mmCIF file of C-alpha atoms in Angstrom:
data_model
loop_
_atom_site.group_PDB
_atom_site.id
_atom_site.type_symbol
_atom_site.label_atom_id
_atom_site.label_comp_id
_atom_site.label_asym_id
_atom_site.label_seq_id
_atom_site.Cartn_x
_atom_site.Cartn_y
_atom_site.Cartn_z
ATOM 1 C CA MET A 1 54.932 68.268 121.838
ATOM 2 C CA ARG A 2 57.042 65.233 120.989
ATOM 3 C CA LEU A 3 57.155 62.486 123.619
ATOM 4 C CA ARG A 4 60.141 60.147 124.196
ATOM 5 C CA PRO A 5 59.393 56.459 123.761
ATOM 6 C CA ARG A 6 59.063 54.653 127.080
ATOM 7 C CA ARG A 7 61.422 51.774 127.861
ATOM 8 C CA PRO A 8 59.732 48.427 128.409
ATOM 9 C CA PRO A 9 59.648 47.330 132.065
ATOM 10 C CA ALA A 10 61.724 44.248 131.222
ATOM 11 C CA VAL A 11 64.578 46.392 129.912
ATOM 12 C CA LEU A 12 64.547 48.572 133.044
ATOM 13 C CA ALA A 13 64.639 45.529 135.273
ATOM 14 C CA LEU A 14 67.602 44.118 133.347
ATOM 15 C CA LEU A 15 69.538 47.400 133.672
ATOM 16 C CA CYS A 16 68.916 47.527 137.404
ATOM 17 C CA ALA A 17 70.116 43.959 137.813
ATOM 18 C CA LEU A 18 73.327 44.707 135.913
ATOM 19 C CA MET A 19 74.007 47.785 138.042
ATOM 20 C CA ALA A 20 73.490 45.762 141.208
ATOM 21 C CA LEU A 21 75.898 43.073 140.029
ATOM 22 C CA CYS A 22 78.596 45.555 139.011
ATOM 23 C CA GLY A 23 78.299 47.514 142.238
ATOM 24 C CA PRO A 24 79.332 51.156 142.644
ATOM 25 C CA PRO A 25 82.187 52.413 140.473
ATOM 26 C CA ALA A 26 85.625 51.891 142.015
ATOM 27 C CA PRO A 27 87.282 55.090 143.212
ATOM 28 C CA SER A 28 90.075 56.285 141.006
ATOM 29 C CA ARG A 29 93.730 56.179 142.170
ATOM 30 C CA ALA A 30 93.747 59.994 141.973
ATOM 31 C CA ALA A 31 90.843 60.131 144.432
ATOM 32 C CA GLU A 32 92.764 57.933 146.899
ATOM 33 C CA GLY A 33 95.785 60.177 146.747
ATOM 34 C CA PRO A 34 99.332 59.156 145.939
ATOM 35 C CA GLU A 35 100.276 55.494 146.221
ATOM 36 C CA PRO A 36 101.608 55.047 149.805
ATOM 37 C CA SER A 37 104.497 52.829 148.662
ATOM 38 C CA ALA A 38 105.790 55.439 146.231
ATOM 39 C CA GLU A 39 105.133 58.257 148.701
ATOM 40 C CA VAL A 40 107.084 56.512 151.466
ATOM 41 C CA ALA A 41 109.996 55.702 149.128
ATOM 42 C CA ARG A 42 110.153 59.330 147.989
ATOM 43 C CA LEU A 43 109.912 60.755 151.503
ATOM 44 C CA LEU A 44 112.534 58.351 152.840
ATOM 45 C CA LEU A 45 114.924 59.620 150.183
ATOM 46 C CA GLU A 46 114.033 63.254 150.896
ATOM 47 C CA ALA A 47 114.448 62.722 154.658
ATOM 48 C CA SER A 48 117.877 61.169 154.126
ATOM 49 C CA GLU A 49 118.985 64.030 151.871
ATOM 50 C CA ALA A 50 117.586 66.669 154.249
ATOM 51 C CA THR A 51 119.383 65.035 157.176
ATOM 52 C CA GLN A 52 122.674 64.995 155.273
ATOM 53 C CA ARG A 53 122.274 68.679 154.305
ATOM 54 C CA HIS A 54 121.351 69.586 157.884
ATOM 55 C CA GLU A 55 124.381 67.797 159.308
ATOM 56 C CA ALA A 56 126.680 69.361 156.697
ATOM 57 C CA GLY A 57 125.260 72.810 157.501
ATOM 58 C CA ARG A 58 125.652 72.222 161.226
ATOM 59 C CA ARG A 59 129.289 71.213 160.786
ATOM 60 C CA ALA A 60 129.959 74.204 158.517
ATOM 61 C CA ALA A 61 128.351 76.580 161.028
ATOM 62 C CA GLY A 62 130.467 75.129 163.819
ATOM 63 C CA ALA A 63 133.643 75.521 161.762
ATOM 64 C CA GLN A 64 132.722 79.102 160.882
ATOM 65 C CA LYS A 65 132.022 79.915 164.515
ATOM 66 C CA ALA A 66 135.399 78.446 165.512
ATOM 67 C CA ALA A 67 137.074 80.539 162.788
ATOM 68 C CA ALA A 68 135.394 83.669 164.149
ATOM 69 C CA ARG A 69 136.683 82.861 167.640
ATOM 70 C CA ARG A 70 140.216 82.343 166.299
ATOM 71 C CA THR A 71 139.974 85.684 164.525
ATOM 72 C CA GLU A 72 138.861 87.332 167.770
ATOM 73 C CA ARG A 73 141.875 85.871 169.576
ATOM 74 C CA LEU A 74 144.247 87.102 166.859
ATOM 75 C CA LEU A 75 142.622 90.518 166.987
ATOM 76 C CA GLY A 76 143.114 90.664 170.755
ATOM 77 C CA LYS A 77 146.786 89.817 170.328
ATOM 78 C CA GLU A 78 147.219 92.550 167.700
ATOM 79 C CA ARG A 79 145.509 95.067 169.963
ATOM 80 C CA ARG A 80 147.894 94.259 172.796
ATOM 81 C CA GLU A 81 150.862 94.689 170.464
ATOM 82 C CA VAL A 82 149.541 98.054 169.242
ATOM 83 C CA ALA A 83 149.051 99.188 172.858
ATOM 84 C CA ALA A 84 152.658 98.186 173.663
ATOM 85 C CA LEU A 85 153.902 100.125 170.631
ATOM 86 C CA HIS A 86 151.911 103.173 171.719
ATOM 87 C CA ASP A 87 153.522 102.942 175.155
ATOM 88 C CA ASP A 88 156.968 102.825 173.511
ATOM 89 C CA LEU A 89 156.082 105.875 171.409
ATOM 90 C CA GLY A 90 155.031 107.756 174.525
ATOM 91 C CA ARG A 91 158.298 106.959 176.296
ATOM 92 C CA ILE A 92 160.342 108.145 173.295
ATOM 93 C CA ALA A 93 158.304 111.343 173.108
ATOM 94 C CA ARG A 94 158.870 112.045 176.803
ATOM 95 C CA ALA A 95 162.600 111.345 176.455
ATOM 96 C CA GLN A 96 162.823 113.765 173.535
ATOM 97 C CA TYR A 97 161.061 116.420 175.562
ATOM 98 C CA ARG A 98 163.477 115.992 178.464
ATOM 99 C CA ASN A 99 166.484 116.156 176.096
ATOM 100 C CA GLY A 100 165.531 119.298 174.313
ATOM 101 C CA GLY A 101 161.835 119.748 174.089
ATOM 102 C CA ASP A 102 160.825 122.051 171.295
ATOM 103 C CA ILE A 103 164.346 123.639 170.878
ATOM 104 C CA PRO A 104 165.449 123.290 167.257
ATOM 105 C CA LEU A 105 168.208 120.798 166.570
ATOM 106 C CA ALA A 106 170.617 123.567 165.294
ATOM 107 C CA ALA A 107 170.218 125.496 168.569
ATOM 108 C CA GLN A 108 170.767 122.362 170.607
ATOM 109 C CA MET A 109 174.008 121.700 168.702
ATOM 110 C CA LEU A 110 175.291 125.256 169.302
ATOM 111 C CA LEU A 111 174.528 125.034 173.001
ATOM 112 C CA SER A 112 175.895 121.526 173.439
ATOM 113 C CA ASP A 113 179.449 120.801 174.561
ATOM 114 C CA ARG A 114 179.399 117.603 172.447
ATOM 115 C CA PRO A 115 177.443 118.289 169.239
ATOM 116 C CA GLU A 116 178.606 115.032 167.589
ATOM 117 C CA GLU A 117 177.033 112.931 170.330
ATOM 118 C CA LEU A 118 173.852 114.990 170.131
ATOM 119 C CA LEU A 119 173.634 114.507 166.398
ATOM 120 C CA HIS A 120 174.265 110.788 166.757
ATOM 121 C CA GLY A 121 171.599 110.510 169.445
ATOM 122 C CA GLN A 122 169.161 112.501 167.354
ATOM 123 C CA ARG A 123 169.687 110.152 164.423
ATOM 124 C CA ALA A 124 169.014 107.175 166.646
ATOM 125 C CA VAL A 125 165.820 108.825 167.860
ATOM 126 C CA LEU A 126 164.711 109.560 164.286
ATOM 127 C CA GLN A 127 165.407 105.959 163.247
ATOM 128 C CA ALA A 128 163.509 104.710 166.271
ATOM 129 C CA ASP A 129 160.605 107.020 165.411
ATOM 130 C CA LEU A 130 160.573 105.760 161.830
ATOM 131 C CA ALA A 131 160.658 102.117 162.887
ATOM 132 C CA LEU A 132 157.947 102.728 165.425
ATOM 133 C CA ASN A 133 155.728 104.539 162.919
ATOM 134 C CA ASN A 134 156.169 101.714 160.420
ATOM 135 C CA ALA A 135 155.303 99.148 163.061
ATOM 136 C CA VAL A 136 152.237 101.111 164.141
ATOM 137 C CA GLY A 137 151.133 101.413 160.505
ATOM 138 C CA ARG A 138 151.529 97.691 159.909
ATOM 139 C CA SER A 139 149.685 96.878 163.074
ATOM 140 C CA ARG A 140 146.809 99.192 162.202
ATOM 141 C CA ARG A 141 146.534 97.665 158.736
ATOM 142 C CA ALA A 142 146.583 94.194 160.266
ATOM 143 C CA GLU A 143 143.927 95.245 162.769
ATOM 144 C CA LYS A 144 141.721 96.574 159.987
ATOM 145 C CA LYS A 145 142.130 93.351 158.009
ATOM 146 C CA LEU A 146 141.329 91.264 161.049
ATOM 147 C CA LEU A 147 138.239 93.327 161.805
ATOM 148 C CA GLU A 148 137.015 92.902 158.224
ATOM 149 C CA GLY A 149 137.678 89.172 158.438
ATOM 150 C CA GLN A 150 135.867 88.982 161.732
ATOM 151 C CA ARG A 151 132.808 90.774 160.348
ATOM 152 C CA GLU A 152 132.771 88.493 157.286
ATOM 153 C CA ALA A 153 133.158 85.364 159.422
ATOM 154 C CA THR A 154 130.360 86.479 161.738
ATOM 155 C CA LEU A 155 128.032 87.209 158.821
ATOM 156 C CA ARG A 156 128.799 83.829 157.251
ATOM 157 C CA TRP A 157 128.236 82.059 160.551
ATOM 158 C CA HIS A 158 124.863 83.752 161.056
ATOM 159 C CA ALA A 159 123.879 82.841 157.470
ATOM 160 C CA LEU A 160 124.881 79.219 158.035
ATOM 161 C CA ARG A 161 122.983 79.142 161.322
ATOM 162 C CA LYS A 162 119.887 80.526 159.608
ATOM 163 C CA ARG A 163 120.218 77.864 156.902
ATOM 164 C CA SER A 164 120.624 75.147 159.545
ATOM 165 C CA VAL A 165 117.421 76.275 161.251
ATOM 166 C CA HIS A 166 115.616 76.161 157.890
ATOM 167 C CA LEU A 167 116.933 72.656 157.153
ATOM 168 C CA ALA A 168 115.919 71.472 160.612
ATOM 169 C CA ARG A 169 112.347 72.689 160.009
ATOM 170 C CA LEU A 170 112.327 71.088 156.575
ATOM 171 C CA ARG A 171 113.501 67.771 158.018
ATOM 172 C CA LYS A 172 110.812 67.951 160.691
ATOM 173 C CA SER A 173 108.136 68.581 158.043
ATOM 174 C CA ILE A 174 109.346 65.683 155.909
ATOM 175 C CA THR A 175 109.422 63.392 158.954
ATOM 176 C CA SER A 176 105.826 64.294 159.783
ATOM 177 C CA LYS A 177 104.669 63.547 156.221
ATOM 178 C CA LEU A 178 106.699 60.342 156.216
ATOM 179 C CA GLU A 179 105.045 59.082 159.399
ATOM 180 C CA GLN A 180 101.610 59.658 157.867
ATOM 181 C CA ALA A 181 102.548 57.874 154.619
ATOM 182 C CA GLN A 182 104.083 54.988 156.570
ATOM 183 C CA GLY A 183 100.832 54.643 158.533
ATOM 184 C CA LYS A 184 98.842 54.384 155.297
ATOM 185 C CA LEU A 185 101.277 51.881 153.811
ATOM 186 C CA GLN A 186 101.216 49.662 156.894
ATOM 187 C CA GLY A 187 97.427 49.946 157.138
ATOM 188 C CA ASN A 188 97.018 48.707 153.562
ATOM 189 C CA ALA A 189 99.427 45.838 154.266
ATOM 190 C CA ASP A 190 97.570 44.828 157.441
ATOM 191 C CA ARG A 191 94.278 44.738 155.544
ATOM 192 C CA SER A 192 95.853 42.571 152.838
ATOM 193 C CA VAL A 193 97.176 40.111 155.415
ATOM 194 C CA ALA A 194 93.822 40.004 157.227
ATOM 195 C CA ALA A 195 92.080 39.239 153.916
ATOM 196 C CA GLY A 196 94.797 36.799 152.820
ATOM 197 C CA GLN A 197 95.025 38.583 149.454
ATOM 198 C CA CYS A 198 98.092 40.397 148.180
ATOM 199 C CA ARG A 199 97.572 43.777 146.597
ATOM 200 C CA GLY A 200 99.941 42.960 143.749
ATOM 201 C CA ALA A 201 103.275 44.399 142.771
ATOM 202 C CA VAL A 202 103.745 48.140 143.154
ATOM 203 C CA ARG A 203 106.252 49.330 140.584
ATOM 204 C CA LEU A 204 108.509 51.937 142.122
ATOM 205 C CA ALA A 205 111.026 54.186 140.383
ATOM 206 C CA GLU A 206 114.085 52.664 142.004
ATOM 207 C CA PRO A 207 117.498 54.212 141.349
ATOM 208 C CA ALA A 208 119.896 52.601 138.922
ATOM 209 C CA VAL A 209 121.885 49.772 140.507
ATOM 210 C CA ARG A 210 125.588 50.670 140.408
ATOM 211 C CA ASP A 211 126.741 47.814 142.648
ATOM 212 C CA THR A 212 128.380 45.132 140.517
ATOM 213 C CA ARG A 213 128.745 42.590 143.343
ATOM 214 C CA ALA A 214 127.089 39.213 142.887
ATOM 215 C CA TRP A 215 125.768 39.263 146.481
ATOM 216 C CA VAL A 216 124.593 42.190 148.634
ATOM 217 C CA PRO A 217 122.810 42.575 152.016
ATOM 218 C CA PRO A 218 119.004 42.653 151.755
ATOM 219 C CA VAL A 219 118.869 46.313 152.871
ATOM 220 C CA ALA A 220 121.368 49.092 152.267
ATOM 221 C CA THR A 221 121.393 50.611 155.795
ATOM 222 C CA TYR A 222 120.415 48.634 158.878
ATOM 223 C CA GLU A 223 121.069 47.460 162.402
ATOM 224 C CA LEU A 224 121.152 43.731 163.117
ATOM 225 C CA SER A 225 118.665 42.644 165.759
ATOM 226 C CA ALA A 226 117.559 39.049 166.472
ATOM 227 C CA GLY A 227 120.037 36.556 165.053
ATOM 228 C CA PHE A 228 119.760 33.041 163.691
ATOM 229 C CA ASP A 229 118.866 30.267 166.165
ATOM 230 C CA SER A 230 118.336 32.706 169.037
ATOM 231 C CA ALA A 231 115.641 32.055 171.636
ATOM 232 C CA GLY A 232 112.667 34.288 172.291
ATOM 233 C CA ALA A 233 109.065 34.406 173.453
ATOM 234 C CA HIS A 234 107.817 35.293 169.958
ATOM 235 C CA TRP A 235 109.047 32.057 168.305
ATOM 236 C CA ALA A 236 107.728 28.552 168.852
ATOM 237 C CA HIS A 237 111.213 27.049 168.976
ATOM 238 C CA ARG A 238 114.226 29.073 167.819
ATOM 239 C CA HIS A 239 114.611 32.084 165.544
ATOM 240 C CA THR A 240 114.932 30.815 161.978
ATOM 241 C CA GLY A 241 116.564 33.820 160.324
ATOM 242 C CA GLN A 242 118.362 37.128 160.757
ATOM 243 C CA ASP A 243 116.412 40.297 161.541
ATOM 244 C CA PHE A 244 117.369 43.719 160.181
ATOM 245 C CA ALA A 245 115.967 46.695 162.117
ATOM 246 C CA VAL A 246 114.707 49.214 159.522
ATOM 247 C CA ASP A 247 111.834 51.691 159.150
ATOM 248 C CA ILE A 248 108.531 50.972 157.464
ATOM 249 C CA GLY A 249 108.893 51.484 153.718
ATOM 250 C CA THR A 250 112.655 50.825 153.582
ATOM 251 C CA PRO A 251 113.463 49.244 150.214
ATOM 252 C CA VAL A 252 114.219 45.523 150.511
ATOM 253 C CA ARG A 253 116.413 44.126 147.745
ATOM 254 C CA ALA A 254 117.315 40.756 146.306
ATOM 255 C CA VAL A 255 120.604 39.547 147.780
ATOM 256 C CA GLY A 256 121.534 37.929 144.474
ATOM 257 C CA ALA A 257 120.210 37.014 141.049
ATOM 258 C CA GLY A 258 117.332 34.540 140.962
ATOM 259 C CA ARG A 259 113.635 34.045 140.343
ATOM 260 C CA VAL A 260 110.666 34.907 142.576
ATOM 261 C CA ILE A 261 108.879 31.666 143.394
ATOM 262 C CA ARG A 262 106.484 32.908 146.083
ATOM 263 C CA VAL A 263 104.619 36.065 146.998
ATOM 264 C CA SER A 264 102.166 35.544 149.846
ATOM 265 C CA CYS A 265 100.303 37.689 152.374
ATOM 266 C CA GLY A 266 99.128 35.492 155.236
ATOM 267 C CA GLY A 267 100.398 33.618 158.273
ATOM 268 C CA GLY A 268 103.068 34.496 160.784
ATOM 269 C CA PHE A 269 105.424 35.964 158.163
ATOM 270 C CA GLY A 270 102.833 38.446 156.914
ATOM 271 C CA VAL A 271 103.696 39.743 153.452
ATOM 272 C CA GLU A 272 106.654 37.700 152.217
ATOM 273 C CA VAL A 273 108.718 37.026 149.096
ATOM 274 C CA VAL A 274 110.821 33.909 148.416
ATOM 275 C CA VAL A 275 113.525 33.868 145.745
ATOM 276 C CA ARG A 276 115.324 30.822 144.306
ATOM 277 C CA HIS A 277 119.004 31.348 143.467
ATOM 278 C CA PRO A 278 121.346 29.306 141.266
ATOM 279 C CA GLY A 279 123.101 26.684 143.317
ATOM 280 C CA GLY A 280 120.038 25.445 145.190
ATOM 281 C CA TYR A 281 119.603 28.136 147.844
ATOM 282 C CA TYR A 282 116.430 30.091 148.604
ATOM 283 C CA THR A 283 116.072 33.423 150.377
ATOM 284 C CA GLN A 284 112.994 34.679 152.208
ATOM 285 C CA TYR A 285 112.033 38.327 152.908
ATOM 286 C CA ALA A 286 109.233 38.580 155.473
ATOM 287 C CA HIS A 287 107.006 41.032 157.414
ATOM 288 C CA LEU A 288 106.942 43.336 154.355
ATOM 289 C CA ALA A 289 104.520 46.246 153.886
ATOM 290 C CA ALA A 290 104.489 45.984 150.083
ATOM 291 C CA VAL A 291 105.973 43.951 147.236
ATOM 292 C CA THR A 292 107.427 45.355 144.012
ATOM 293 C CA VAL A 293 107.793 42.089 142.045
ATOM 294 C CA ASP A 294 105.451 39.366 140.771
ATOM 295 C CA GLN A 295 105.722 35.648 141.278
ATOM 296 C CA GLY A 296 107.798 34.066 138.508
ATOM 297 C CA GLU A 297 109.740 37.259 137.817
ATOM 298 C CA LYS A 298 113.516 37.150 137.361
ATOM 299 C CA VAL A 299 115.472 39.500 139.612
ATOM 300 C CA ARG A 300 119.065 40.712 139.772
ATOM 301 C CA ALA A 301 121.255 41.373 142.771
ATOM 302 C CA GLY A 302 120.225 44.645 144.419
ATOM 303 C CA GLN A 303 116.837 44.871 142.702
ATOM 304 C CA TRP A 304 113.987 45.993 144.950
ATOM 305 C CA LEU A 305 111.631 43.194 145.984
ATOM 306 C CA GLY A 306 109.433 45.196 148.324
ATOM 307 C CA GLN A 307 109.334 47.511 151.319
ATOM 308 C CA ALA A 308 109.911 46.612 154.938
ATOM 309 C CA GLY A 309 107.015 46.684 157.382
ATOM 310 C CA THR A 310 105.646 44.919 160.431
ATOM 311 C CA THR A 311 103.018 42.479 159.112
ATOM 312 C CA GLY A 312 102.303 39.036 160.566
ATOM 313 C CA ASN A 313 103.913 37.927 163.834
ATOM 314 C CA SER A 314 105.984 41.083 164.280
ATOM 315 C CA THR A 315 106.504 43.386 167.234
ATOM 316 C CA GLY A 316 107.900 46.307 165.265
ATOM 317 C CA PRO A 317 109.240 47.401 161.859
ATOM 318 C CA HIS A 318 111.994 45.094 160.618
ATOM 319 C CA LEU A 319 112.974 42.710 157.860
ATOM 320 C CA HIS A 320 113.048 39.002 158.693
ATOM 321 C CA PHE A 321 115.520 37.389 156.300
ATOM 322 C CA GLU A 322 116.208 33.681 155.843
ATOM 323 C CA VAL A 323 118.529 31.531 153.746
ATOM 324 C CA ARG A 324 117.048 28.088 153.134
ATOM 325 C CA LEU A 325 117.925 24.802 151.456
ATOM 326 C CA THR A 326 114.286 24.457 150.350
ATOM 327 C CA PRO A 327 111.507 26.999 149.774
ATOM 328 C CA ASP A 328 109.875 26.054 153.079
ATOM 329 C CA LEU A 329 110.345 26.857 156.735
ATOM 330 C CA GLY A 330 112.621 24.524 158.665
ATOM 331 C CA SER A 331 115.515 24.306 156.207
ATOM 332 C CA GLY A 332 117.272 27.525 157.183
ATOM 333 C CA VAL A 333 121.013 28.076 157.566
ATOM 334 C CA ASP A 334 122.817 30.908 159.383
ATOM 335 C CA PRO A 335 122.613 33.961 157.056
ATOM 336 C CA VAL A 336 125.689 35.623 158.598
ATOM 337 C CA GLY A 337 127.934 32.656 157.787
ATOM 338 C CA TRP A 338 126.269 32.173 154.403
ATOM 339 C CA PHE A 339 126.960 35.798 153.459
ATOM 340 C CA ALA A 340 130.543 35.582 154.766
ATOM 341 C CA GLY A 341 131.184 32.684 152.412
ATOM 342 C CA ARG A 342 130.161 34.974 149.554
ATOM 343 C CA GLY A 343 132.317 37.928 150.546
ATOM 344 C CA VAL A 344 129.578 39.927 152.301
ATOM 345 C CA ARG A 345 130.112 40.909 155.937
ATOM 346 C CA LEU A 346 127.017 41.862 157.896
#
């Protein structure tokens, strides 16, 4: 039996020391699951699209239901007209019976003192019968067409309603997944801020920028909240920027072309990015949950810089945006007026 050579004790000790220094192997990205930043960006887009489809389906179902009701009203009108025509037909039939009943026209003419008047009256009756029969036929055809239209409208409305229910469930499912992904994203951001170490840029597959304007708002869809120079319990003196109320993970974009001069993850602003623009102005994007650019990187107007969050001194998800004369706090100007001077109305 062949024995394996034994390793010297010194070699074993060296291997153990190296393993202790290196620590356990880092978990792979696949083991952690999808990157929260990318997952939130994807789910935000899916939620927006699902909401738009749901609203479009709801409007279409409402329009189809209204069309079915209009058809029902038209059908009721046609039925009343048919009933009136049937009443007219009955009166004519009774009048004919009183004027001769089942006696043949030739016999009536022989027995009549005024055969010309009888013949004239009979022609009028025949013409009236013909007109009435034509009217009844048209009405019945119209009634059949209306009934078919009503059935089709009702089927379409039920199909649209079923689709609306499906879209509502889909939107609810996406919203649930989005909330979970947002929680992970914000949790990672909070840990980075607590450690004072940024996680680094997360490269997201952002859509192609079609906006050719030189200046754009920092977020595409928003509600303005706290304004510049406003007072509040959360600020030592006055509010130094303009807040945009948005959800966690909302893409935050560069308002104009420039260069990233700061990416930091500590202090009251939490995760923040500062961009220097031609002309001597600086813009700050604070309380982020993630950044998608590196310090020193050139950016264009509309390019994603990060994702909104609620890191640092923040009471809820929003973007704190500042326009400054220097890179540092205390040199801010009113963003609303600054944007207005560049053709952008907030």
